[in-house]
DNA sequence: ATGAAAGCGCTAACAG
DNA sequence: CTGTTAGCGCTTTCAT
């Protein structure tokens, strides 16, 4: 079913049909009605591809994600898709699983498809292809992971501040020797959290003898990146426990690591929230339901998703005049039992996220 | 940069360029080399839209998901995207958030874009538009939720069997009065789990006086479906505890519900795995790390994703001749401490999922 | 081996 | 108000 078919069936010209269906003026009321009726009858569906070709816009956004299984990103996918569609845009999704090659291929694919713009969580080994894509005229917004040196829009979390606040909270709770467990990816969120953590330590005058920032090795399994494995954090935590000088507070870069830490500690007969305080990142759905409930930094995922889309759309419409803007959205600490030495059980308020 | 530009710059015809770049025969070796070099130099990128328009295929698959935040679906997104891209297909993602209207709009969008085929987790209120889309010539594979009456391919989990096995396991563990907590969506997985649960009860000669299948109300929050809220299960579990006749085993339709159940029970001074056995569904990353570790049914997500893509591609290539096939993949019970009255702590084997 | 011409389905400029 | 013409970028006949 094409415009041509309708036109033929009605004995009018193709573009009268086009205009009638597009509700343009300069079409007789009766003709329009007849055309619409016929279109309905024949089950006409406009061909987006042809339309895009001539219009020069596919009304499509690209979304490049490293790992959809990460709850932060899965929520982002949902938000972005909905916000985009609300503005008339379809979504083309690309998954990179932390592979630099996939990241590069993603940039090419976006260029080929002529998306109107793209939201990108980059594999942060190299950002040149993203810069090039942007220079090719495809507006880009980096999500969550920034290349500070590149003049690309960015929307993400203020991890530095989040880590700082959380660490300070632990210190105020009495912690004197703290450590931070982070995934071993060279990405800006890790850097920022590390910086925030160190700042809090420095401000409190805590000077650990050894580097308090520990790296949890990232593994890969058949085309899947596994950066957030409780098992890996579990092993590292076991080592810490076995190693002798136990910290009295452990920060982790994501809530999944906290699961491993919980287990290692409890197996060693240590009580989380009493012997050792624990703080996480992400406020994943299970965090409030652990025993003890996990203190964690809540990330403004929805804001980030919708803001990113809005920034991108402004870029698409407005052109490329104004400077790149880097937005770091504030996050909020959800205090629960794992960081309150004095409190035994969590209150039910904590569960209503 | 278009073929035309390259052609002009080299003084050859457009379609010589086209064939040279497509590595077709009937192009002189020297010409081809010159053309390729020039294409490289000018940074030529083929326009997928124009290509699709003339070829009649966009090399694109549609993926319709109700809720990306559901770990089962987020993993599915990842698998499908990768498998699809490995076969040369791009992915267009649509999110419905359990909204029947969005579900309908998704079908239209797919038709407009002329995707080569689609994988669909349908909002199961009505499947007619999917049937129509399929009849319009867009091959379709239903994911996870089936319309048994419609002649559409389906790939999903054998929930009936999974629930049956899990329930039997609980009964063998000594349970005499069991209940099942399910989300209140009218979808085939819930039906199947319920059926499996009931079959296990019946076989064991257990005849509860009241209906043992309990429904956890699904809520919505600003364009987001929340079918799996620990808080909701928590409340329901509280009611059960308060209600008097406590079951000695609780099955839940997903692991998130188990979180709520754990809390309600422990707040009532009941010990999971001793006073009350608990079994879940999904084997979410946190399941093995709860205290006690959660016995749960592991779903073959990766198999389902890749199988679904393969079935779809066969459909796309093979045509629409053979009958619809419905594949229910077997799942596997991960037995852990929450269902072992005799075991106190979980062994570390359980954690290496 | 190469070029010219036609067309995918649609929209935008012009005429009339 | 409507029809004609042209063209988006590419591929596929068909000539040469």
XYZ file of C-alpha atoms (C1' of nucleotides) in Angstrom:
738
model
C 0.000 0.000 0.000
C 1.543 3.248 -1.148
C 0.351 6.726 -1.902
C 0.311 5.690 -5.509
C -2.223 2.961 -4.876
C -4.557 5.332 -3.124
C -4.108 7.906 -5.848
C -4.811 5.389 -8.574
C -7.821 3.989 -6.791
C -9.282 7.495 -6.488
C -8.119 8.984 -9.728
C -6.203 11.812 -8.097
C -2.527 12.646 -8.084
C -0.027 11.174 -5.703
C 0.806 14.370 -4.000
C -2.750 15.425 -3.395
C -2.963 12.258 -1.392
C 0.276 13.124 0.338
C -0.990 16.544 1.343
C -4.410 15.330 2.328
C -2.933 12.739 4.650
C -0.447 15.233 6.040
C -3.330 17.569 6.853
C -1.837 20.367 4.836
C -4.006 23.207 3.670
C -4.865 23.595 0.042
C -6.844 20.417 -0.188
C -10.573 20.370 -0.670
C -12.582 19.169 2.270
C -14.389 16.554 0.253
C -11.258 15.300 -1.468
C -9.479 15.033 1.822
C -12.326 13.066 3.322
C -12.446 10.687 0.384
C -8.703 10.204 0.490
C -8.618 9.559 4.198
C -11.438 7.094 3.903
C -9.697 5.262 1.115
C -6.428 5.222 2.998
C -8.229 3.730 5.948
C -9.963 1.168 3.782
C -6.801 0.038 2.081
C -4.933 -0.051 5.374
C -2.371 2.417 4.201
C 0.717 2.824 6.339
C 3.243 5.529 5.478
C 6.726 4.326 4.729
C 9.008 5.944 7.257
C 12.112 5.168 5.297
C 11.009 6.960 2.165
C 9.815 9.828 4.279
C 13.079 10.067 6.142
C 15.080 9.935 2.962
C 13.430 12.921 1.450
C 13.092 14.854 4.685
C 16.684 14.220 5.628
C 15.715 13.185 9.126
C 14.800 9.760 10.367
C 13.298 11.079 13.579
C 15.448 8.549 15.314
C 17.802 8.773 18.261
C 20.659 6.400 18.903
C 21.312 5.039 22.373
C 24.609 3.347 23.052
C 24.791 1.363 26.265
C 27.644 -0.672 27.649
C 25.603 -3.066 29.698
C 21.808 -3.148 29.860
C 21.885 -5.538 32.820
C 23.222 -2.745 34.950
C 20.052 -1.442 36.649
C 21.208 2.115 36.225
C 21.396 1.692 32.484
C 18.268 -0.375 32.137
C 16.311 2.382 33.800
C 18.031 4.855 31.561
C 16.956 2.879 28.514
C 13.377 3.017 29.669
C 13.426 6.722 30.430
C 15.177 7.690 27.235
C 12.916 5.589 25.061
C 9.814 7.091 26.578
C 10.982 10.650 26.580
C 12.208 10.281 23.042
C 8.997 8.783 21.789
C 7.008 11.478 23.530
C 8.892 13.898 21.294
C 8.281 11.810 18.221
C 11.605 10.008 18.069
C 12.227 6.311 17.655
C 15.110 4.629 19.373
C 17.930 2.638 17.879
C 19.738 0.702 20.595
C 23.339 -0.438 20.474
C 25.009 -2.559 23.137
C 28.772 -2.565 23.521
C 29.427 -4.729 26.598
C 32.536 -2.696 27.356
C 34.171 -3.702 24.104
C 36.160 -0.890 22.455
C 35.601 -2.440 19.021
C 31.846 -2.562 19.540
C 32.005 1.032 20.707
C 33.677 2.049 17.491
C 31.284 0.048 15.354
C 28.409 1.686 17.171
C 29.609 5.113 16.111
C 29.784 3.977 12.495
C 26.354 2.404 12.605
C 24.859 5.609 13.942
C 26.456 7.563 11.158
C 25.189 5.175 8.537
C 21.670 5.290 9.833
C 21.740 9.014 9.939
C 20.222 9.237 13.385
C 19.274 12.748 14.348
C 21.330 12.493 17.490
C 22.708 10.025 19.964
C 23.023 9.388 23.669
C 26.175 7.527 24.473
C 27.583 5.696 27.449
C 31.047 5.344 25.977
C 33.528 2.574 26.524
C 36.056 4.925 27.881
C 39.236 3.633 26.304
C 39.140 6.153 23.511
C 36.677 8.836 22.547
C 37.988 10.022 19.223
C 35.368 8.300 17.134
C 32.674 9.996 19.184
C 34.263 13.342 18.645
C 34.462 12.615 14.929
C 30.846 11.531 14.824
C 29.888 14.763 16.469
C 31.944 16.734 13.978
C 30.218 14.838 11.195
C 27.102 16.636 12.259
C 25.491 14.109 14.554
C 24.689 15.797 17.868
C 25.900 13.762 20.799
C 25.335 13.670 24.521
C 27.565 11.564 26.723
C 25.760 9.723 29.463
C 27.221 8.954 32.866
C 30.798 8.669 31.607
C 32.494 11.860 30.528
C 35.490 12.761 28.444
C 36.358 16.005 30.195
C 38.776 16.957 27.432
C 36.307 16.616 24.606
C 33.870 19.369 23.797
C 30.865 17.081 24.009
C 27.725 17.589 26.016
C 27.563 15.448 29.100
C 24.830 14.523 31.543
C 25.652 12.360 34.504
C 25.884 11.968 38.224
C 27.957 14.052 40.558
C 29.731 10.994 41.855
C 32.440 13.029 43.518
C 29.944 14.706 45.752
C 28.027 11.485 46.352
C 31.121 9.607 47.420
C 32.240 12.516 49.536
C 28.946 12.710 51.385
C 28.715 8.983 51.913
C 32.257 8.757 53.178
C 31.751 11.686 55.499
C 28.659 9.998 56.827
C 30.662 6.884 57.624
C 33.345 8.934 59.304
C 30.741 10.738 61.369
C 29.482 7.328 62.343
C 32.840 6.719 63.930
C 34.842 5.119 61.156
C 38.573 5.716 61.384
C 39.994 3.306 58.839
C 38.026 3.131 55.627
C 38.452 1.545 52.274
C 36.704 1.843 48.917
C 36.124 -1.045 46.567
C 35.788 -0.083 42.939
C 35.460 -1.837 39.604
C 38.705 -1.721 37.677
C 37.436 0.121 34.625
C 39.161 3.363 33.648
C 35.951 5.369 33.618
C 35.113 8.784 34.944
C 32.566 7.652 37.551
C 35.206 5.539 39.262
C 37.664 8.390 39.173
C 35.129 10.759 40.635
C 34.008 8.467 43.394
C 37.607 7.826 44.266
C 38.292 11.536 44.373
C 35.281 12.208 46.598
C 36.256 9.407 48.923
C 39.808 10.681 49.232
C 38.646 14.222 49.810
C 36.465 13.153 52.706
C 39.357 11.214 54.195
C 41.739 14.113 53.805
C 39.312 16.580 55.343
C 38.895 14.310 58.336
C 42.624 14.082 58.697
C 42.657 10.367 58.033
C 45.912 9.271 56.487
C 45.913 5.563 55.779
C 49.255 3.843 55.557
C 48.238 1.878 52.503
C 46.106 2.949 49.557
C 42.521 2.577 50.744
C 41.161 2.293 47.211
C 40.842 -1.340 46.179
C 40.154 -2.577 42.693
C 37.767 -5.414 41.959
C 38.831 -7.112 38.746
C 36.326 -6.993 35.908
C 35.795 -10.239 34.073
C 34.276 -11.118 30.759
C 32.131 -14.078 29.816
C 31.245 -14.844 26.224
C 30.385 -11.439 24.860
C 29.238 -10.188 28.209
C 31.042 -7.820 30.485
C 30.672 -8.629 34.157
C 31.893 -5.581 35.994
C 29.600 -5.887 38.974
C 29.883 -9.389 40.293
C 29.120 -9.901 43.978
C 31.375 -12.950 43.833
C 34.388 -10.854 42.910
C 33.753 -8.392 45.695
C 33.199 -11.324 48.016
C 36.650 -12.678 47.281
C 38.300 -9.338 47.727
C 36.478 -8.801 51.000
C 37.621 -12.211 52.172
C 41.171 -11.169 51.463
C 40.678 -8.005 53.422
C 39.327 -9.900 56.385
C 42.128 -12.441 56.215
C 44.719 -9.736 55.712
C 44.656 -8.614 59.282
C 43.982 -4.917 59.704
C 40.261 -4.812 59.142
C 38.782 -1.470 58.148
C 35.886 -0.283 60.241
C 34.010 0.955 57.180
C 33.821 -0.189 53.601
C 32.506 1.889 50.720
C 31.701 0.108 47.480
C 31.214 1.589 44.027
C 27.942 -0.254 43.501
C 25.411 -2.134 45.562
C 26.277 -5.488 44.043
C 29.692 -5.312 45.606
C 27.997 -4.737 48.922
C 26.361 -8.145 48.602
C 29.767 -9.795 48.443
C 31.052 -7.713 51.308
C 28.069 -8.611 53.459
C 28.691 -12.279 52.950
C 32.424 -12.155 53.554
C 31.937 -10.207 56.759
C 29.149 -12.333 58.130
C 31.057 -15.509 57.363
C 33.907 -14.067 59.377
C 31.537 -13.529 62.255
C 31.515 -9.786 61.801
C 28.323 -7.790 61.993
C 27.614 -5.279 59.247
C 26.554 -1.956 60.707
C 28.204 -2.717 64.019
C 31.675 -4.120 63.553
C 32.001 -2.746 60.071
C 29.953 -0.015 58.423
C 29.095 -0.433 54.760
C 27.980 2.101 52.171
C 26.973 1.468 48.587
C 26.134 3.211 45.367
C 23.022 3.008 43.245
C 20.230 2.202 45.666
C 19.279 -0.869 43.746
C 15.891 -2.366 44.502
C 17.322 -4.914 46.902
C 19.413 -2.453 48.918
C 16.683 -1.474 51.344
C 15.798 -5.127 51.898
C 19.127 -6.530 52.903
C 19.821 -7.344 56.530
C 20.912 -4.917 57.642
C 19.429 -2.525 55.114
C 22.143 -0.968 53.014
C 23.083 2.678 53.251
C 23.635 3.768 49.676
C 23.782 6.728 47.351
C 20.618 7.158 45.356
C 21.161 8.229 41.760
C 18.751 10.550 39.948
C 18.332 8.200 37.000
C 15.066 9.551 35.680
C 16.313 13.131 35.774
C 19.456 12.169 33.958
C 17.563 10.312 31.260
C 15.066 13.027 30.551
C 17.601 15.820 30.884
C 19.923 14.081 28.471
C 17.170 13.718 25.901
C 16.195 17.349 26.327
C 19.760 18.543 25.947
C 20.123 16.412 22.868
C 16.925 17.662 21.295
C 17.935 21.239 21.945
C 21.212 20.473 20.225
C 19.383 18.900 17.308
C 17.080 21.829 16.850
C 19.248 24.681 17.959
C 22.291 23.784 15.961
C 25.783 23.484 17.277
C 26.438 27.030 18.380
C 26.591 27.078 22.156
C 29.422 25.476 24.062
C 29.396 21.961 25.353
C 27.694 21.752 28.697
C 28.634 19.261 31.361
C 25.896 18.546 33.859
C 26.593 16.626 37.018
C 23.332 15.925 38.784
C 23.362 15.794 42.540
C 22.609 12.528 44.258
C 21.267 11.820 47.666
C 22.387 9.558 50.470
C 19.881 7.006 51.704
C 20.929 6.310 55.255
C 20.052 2.860 56.525
C 21.163 0.361 59.113
C 24.413 -0.719 57.515
C 25.993 2.552 58.534
C 24.362 3.124 61.870
C 26.333 1.418 64.563
C 23.724 2.381 67.095
C 20.674 1.206 65.245
C 19.865 -2.476 65.038
C 17.014 -2.818 62.590
C 16.009 -0.570 59.766
C 12.842 1.414 60.020
C 10.135 0.858 57.486
C 10.450 4.413 56.175
C 13.647 3.366 54.509
C 11.888 0.939 52.281
C 9.639 3.440 50.581
C 12.096 4.599 47.991
C 29.239 12.736 0.986
C 27.320 10.638 -1.487
C 28.131 8.298 -4.308
C 27.542 11.218 -6.599
C 30.307 13.246 -5.007
C 32.786 10.442 -5.387
C 31.693 9.890 -8.963
C 32.032 13.554 -9.819
C 35.405 13.848 -8.143
C 36.679 10.909 -10.173
C 34.878 11.501 -13.411
C 33.122 8.155 -13.403
C 29.465 7.262 -13.210
C 27.553 6.907 -10.007
C 26.862 3.276 -10.373
C 30.412 2.297 -11.116
C 31.153 3.710 -7.732
C 28.260 1.818 -6.260
C 29.473 -1.473 -7.671
C 33.090 -0.871 -6.819
C 32.217 -0.181 -3.203
C 29.888 -3.163 -3.078
C 32.729 -5.349 -4.330
C 30.738 -6.538 -7.282
C 32.462 -8.035 -10.262
C 32.595 -6.196 -13.545
C 34.680 -3.364 -12.245
C 38.272 -2.879 -13.307
C 40.847 -3.476 -10.631
C 42.391 -0.074 -11.078
C 39.089 1.760 -11.119
C 37.985 -0.018 -7.997
C 41.172 0.889 -6.199
C 40.892 4.525 -7.167
C 37.263 4.634 -6.119
C 37.908 3.019 -2.776
C 40.763 5.359 -2.092
C 38.646 8.367 -2.929
C 35.784 7.113 -0.799
C 38.182 6.726 2.081
C 39.646 10.151 1.511
C 36.294 11.881 1.407
C 35.078 9.943 4.406
C 32.193 8.471 2.520
C 29.538 6.712 4.576
C 26.743 4.858 2.823
C 23.259 6.079 3.574
C 21.402 3.155 5.091
C 18.040 4.749 4.541
C 18.441 5.143 0.815
C 19.821 1.656 0.643
C 16.936 0.212 2.620
C 14.407 2.037 0.526
C 15.566 0.527 -2.709
C 16.370 -2.868 -1.243
C 13.056 -3.103 0.542
C 14.737 -4.205 3.739
C 16.096 -2.070 6.516
C 18.089 -4.898 8.065
C 16.444 -3.936 11.290
C 14.667 -5.936 13.957
C 12.121 -4.537 16.356
C 12.220 -5.417 20.027
C 9.211 -4.610 22.144
C 9.759 -4.812 25.886
C 7.321 -4.098 28.674
C 9.857 -3.160 31.296
C 13.613 -2.958 30.774
C 14.227 -2.684 34.508
C 13.151 -6.249 34.894
C 16.498 -8.094 34.934
C 15.074 -10.857 32.804
C 14.220 -8.399 30.064
C 17.341 -6.314 30.365
C 19.406 -9.413 29.777
C 17.157 -10.279 26.898
C 17.766 -6.867 25.374
C 21.479 -7.423 25.554
C 21.362 -10.912 24.067
C 18.987 -9.994 21.293
C 20.927 -6.907 20.305
C 24.162 -8.813 20.094
C 22.814 -11.816 18.302
C 20.962 -9.582 15.895
C 23.961 -7.439 15.140
C 26.080 -10.530 14.652
C 23.681 -11.361 11.831
C 23.835 -7.843 10.437
C 20.651 -6.472 11.944
C 20.162 -3.251 13.822
C 17.756 -3.007 16.685
C 14.828 -0.690 17.147
C 13.684 -0.747 20.752
C 10.193 0.041 21.984
C 9.183 0.174 25.632
C 5.565 -0.255 26.645
C 5.621 -0.252 30.459
C 2.595 -2.550 30.502
C 0.438 0.027 28.772
C -1.981 -1.459 26.215
C -1.975 1.779 24.248
C 1.806 1.829 24.025
C 1.652 -1.801 22.953
C -0.650 -0.910 20.106
C 1.415 2.092 19.083
C 4.482 -0.119 19.066
C 2.900 -2.403 16.505
C 2.124 0.564 14.283
C 5.602 1.998 14.621
C 7.138 -1.300 13.605
C 4.926 -1.422 10.554
C 5.822 2.108 9.572
C 9.512 1.485 9.906
C 9.242 -1.629 7.878
C 11.363 -3.683 10.227
C 12.265 -7.067 8.837
C 10.855 -8.772 11.879
C 10.097 -8.227 15.530
C 10.529 -9.831 18.926
C 7.692 -8.934 21.217
C 6.980 -9.198 24.900
C 3.317 -8.286 24.561
C 1.155 -6.459 27.027
C -1.199 -9.291 27.257
C -4.544 -7.550 27.322
C -5.119 -8.026 23.629
C -3.031 -9.538 20.882
C -5.005 -8.696 17.790
C -2.717 -5.945 16.599
C 0.201 -8.340 16.776
C -1.663 -10.876 14.753
C -2.509 -8.190 12.213
C 1.081 -7.009 12.067
C 2.143 -10.553 11.375
C -0.450 -10.879 8.643
C 0.828 -7.643 7.172
C 3.975 -9.536 6.414
C 6.130 -8.653 9.401
C 7.440 -11.883 10.944
C 6.908 -11.950 14.678
C 8.173 -13.953 17.609
C 6.511 -13.622 20.985
C 8.906 -13.551 23.909
C 8.140 -14.933 27.340
C 4.413 -14.208 27.146
C 2.361 -16.313 24.806
C -1.011 -16.019 23.169
C -1.734 -19.736 22.895
C -4.675 -19.097 20.598
C -2.759 -17.058 18.066
C -0.675 -18.732 15.387
C 2.450 -16.787 16.300
C 5.875 -18.157 17.053
C 6.728 -18.148 20.709
C 9.917 -18.613 22.685
C 9.775 -18.553 26.435
C 10.272 -20.351 29.695
C 8.550 -23.516 30.775
C 7.250 -21.829 33.881
C 4.784 -24.594 34.566
C 7.541 -27.094 34.966
C 9.717 -24.688 36.900
C 7.002 -23.918 39.401
C 6.113 -27.577 39.665
C 9.695 -28.583 40.432
C 10.225 -25.792 42.913
C 6.992 -26.545 44.707
C 7.759 -30.240 44.825
C 11.130 -29.423 46.276
C 9.501 -27.424 49.047
C 7.065 -30.220 49.740
C 9.886 -32.734 49.906
C 11.507 -30.385 52.365
C 8.564 -30.969 54.633
C 6.164 -28.217 53.665
C 2.516 -29.051 54.190
C 0.779 -25.717 53.782
C 2.116 -23.641 50.940
C 1.159 -20.457 49.208
C 2.210 -18.725 46.031
C 2.533 -14.978 45.662
C 2.136 -13.680 42.129
C 1.949 -10.340 40.391
C -1.612 -9.548 39.378
C -1.033 -9.268 35.632
C -3.100 -11.471 33.344
C -0.067 -12.919 31.585
C 0.804 -16.442 30.573
C 3.855 -16.819 32.836
C 1.707 -16.204 35.893
C -0.880 -18.647 34.653
C 1.739 -21.265 34.024
C 3.479 -20.880 37.342
C 0.142 -21.055 39.073
C -0.716 -24.215 37.179
C 2.598 -25.847 38.039
C 2.248 -24.899 41.655
C -1.243 -26.332 41.856
C -0.226 -29.518 40.098
C 2.527 -30.135 42.638
C 0.076 -29.558 45.461
C -2.489 -31.863 43.949
C 0.035 -34.627 43.355
C 1.133 -34.429 46.949
C -2.461 -34.657 48.068
C -2.389 -31.246 49.641
C -5.808 -29.641 49.619
C -5.749 -26.187 51.147
C -8.972 -24.860 52.551
C -8.417 -21.454 51.013
C -6.942 -20.539 47.664
C -3.182 -20.696 48.157
C -2.490 -18.384 45.232
C -2.152 -14.798 46.384
C -2.044 -11.767 44.169
C 0.327 -8.856 44.721
C -1.235 -5.731 43.307
C 0.661 -4.062 40.480
C 1.058 -0.327 40.762
C 2.002 2.378 38.326
C 4.117 5.444 38.858
C 4.392 8.172 36.225
C 4.750 6.188 33.049
C 6.400 3.332 34.821
C 4.896 -0.007 35.626
C 5.982 -1.400 38.967
C 4.963 -5.003 38.936
C 7.792 -6.292 41.095
C 7.963 -4.201 44.187
C 9.449 -5.800 47.291
C 7.373 -3.350 49.306
C 4.121 -4.726 47.934
C 5.120 -8.294 48.669
C 6.251 -7.162 52.095
C 2.817 -5.833 52.893
C 1.083 -8.930 51.652
C 3.451 -11.105 53.665
C 2.744 -9.029 56.744
C -0.947 -9.701 56.246
C -0.272 -13.390 55.936
C 1.723 -13.411 59.142
C -0.914 -11.384 60.948
C -3.696 -13.474 59.498
C -3.032 -16.423 61.722
C -2.514 -19.686 59.879
C 1.023 -19.231 58.666
C 2.099 -21.313 55.688
C 5.267 -23.324 56.177
C 6.472 -22.497 52.675
C 6.050 -19.514 50.388
C 6.687 -19.520 46.671
C 6.982 -16.193 44.911
C 6.745 -15.420 41.216
C 9.963 -13.413 41.226
C 12.928 -12.870 43.484
C 11.986 -9.305 44.331
C 8.906 -10.529 46.101
C 11.165 -12.789 48.125
C 12.894 -9.713 49.502
C 9.626 -8.456 50.932
C 8.772 -11.857 52.298
C 12.152 -12.160 53.995
C 11.659 -8.880 55.778
C 8.103 -9.552 56.866
C 9.065 -12.929 58.248
C 12.172 -11.789 60.046
C 10.338 -8.860 61.568
C 7.831 -11.354 62.905
C 10.667 -13.291 64.465
C 10.384 -16.127 61.968
C 13.454 -17.659 60.414
C 13.483 -18.154 56.668
C 14.603 -21.641 55.765
C 13.665 -22.978 59.165
C 10.240 -21.785 60.227
C 9.199 -20.961 56.696
C 10.740 -22.151 53.456
C 10.909 -19.690 50.590
C 11.373 -20.258 46.876
C 11.733 -17.642 44.174
C 11.863 -17.203 40.432
C 14.534 -15.652 38.253
C 17.773 -16.191 40.147
C 18.518 -12.523 40.168
C 22.079 -11.527 40.994
C 21.265 -10.877 44.629
C 19.443 -14.152 45.240
C 22.525 -16.166 46.132
C 23.684 -13.427 48.480
C 20.675 -13.032 50.708
C 20.743 -14.446 54.202
C 19.742 -17.133 53.940
C 20.588 -17.594 50.263
C 17.436 -17.857 48.204
C 16.345 -21.044 46.513
C 15.080 -19.952 43.122
C 14.331 -21.077 39.612
C 17.056 -20.124 37.171
C 15.778 -19.000 33.772
C 17.670 -19.730 30.553
C 17.668 -16.117 29.439
C 20.542 -16.283 26.997
C 19.143 -19.364 25.281
C 15.783 -17.725 24.956
C 17.231 -14.569 23.480
C 19.397 -16.251 20.904
C 16.809 -18.882 20.064
C 14.191 -16.214 19.548
C 16.424 -14.296 17.177
C 17.245 -17.461 15.275
C 13.608 -18.439 14.965
C 12.804 -14.962 13.760
C 15.580 -14.907 11.194
C 14.489 -18.275 9.877
C 11.011 -16.858 9.537
C 12.348 -13.796 7.746
C 14.363 -15.806 5.288
C 12.256 -18.916 4.969
C 8.955 -17.201 4.460
C 5.772 -17.914 6.291
C 5.162 -21.485 5.288
C 5.702 -23.669 8.336
C 3.382 -23.621 11.308
C 3.875 -21.473 14.347
C 6.166 -23.103 16.831
C 5.887 -22.622 20.552
C 9.077 -23.296 22.454
C 9.079 -23.545 26.221
C 12.653 -23.776 27.430
C 13.313 -25.787 30.538
C 14.576 -24.028 33.621
C 16.578 -25.298 36.524
C 16.129 -25.093 40.267
C 18.968 -23.534 42.229
C 18.643 -25.016 45.674
C 19.923 -22.864 48.477
C 19.470 -22.319 52.173
C 16.039 -20.726 52.107
C 14.485 -24.084 51.360
C 16.675 -26.343 53.445
C 15.313 -26.578 56.912
C 18.307 -28.642 57.975
C 21.014 -26.408 56.603
C 21.983 -23.226 58.388
C 24.368 -21.392 56.088
C 24.699 -21.610 52.372
C 27.748 -23.215 50.857
C 29.942 -21.176 48.604
C 29.193 -23.386 45.618
C 25.796 -21.779 45.448
C 27.237 -18.405 44.742
C 29.074 -19.299 41.581
C 26.150 -18.905 39.302
C 34.116 -2.930 -17.965
C 31.386 1.112 -17.835
C 27.383 4.380 -18.517
C 22.536 5.715 -19.016
C 18.041 5.217 -17.347
C 14.532 3.806 -14.244
C 12.599 3.475 -9.827
C 12.096 2.470 -4.383
C 7.979 5.899 -1.695
C 7.674 10.119 -0.466
C 7.706 15.464 -0.276
C 8.567 20.130 -2.046
C 8.770 23.320 -5.481
C 6.355 25.118 -9.116
C 2.474 25.574 -12.506
C -2.078 25.820 -13.766
C -7.402 23.752 -4.942
C -4.939 20.241 -7.818
C -1.471 18.115 -11.067
C 3.205 18.043 -13.018
C 8.013 17.862 -12.293
C 11.990 17.048 -9.754
C 14.814 14.872 -6.470
C 16.379 12.530 -1.684
C 20.789 8.343 -2.285
C 21.054 4.208 -3.741
C 20.688 -0.216 -6.678
C 19.391 -2.754 -10.651
C 18.180 -3.573 -15.282
C 19.814 -2.769 -19.866
C 22.711 -0.982 -23.317
C 27.221 0.014 -25.038
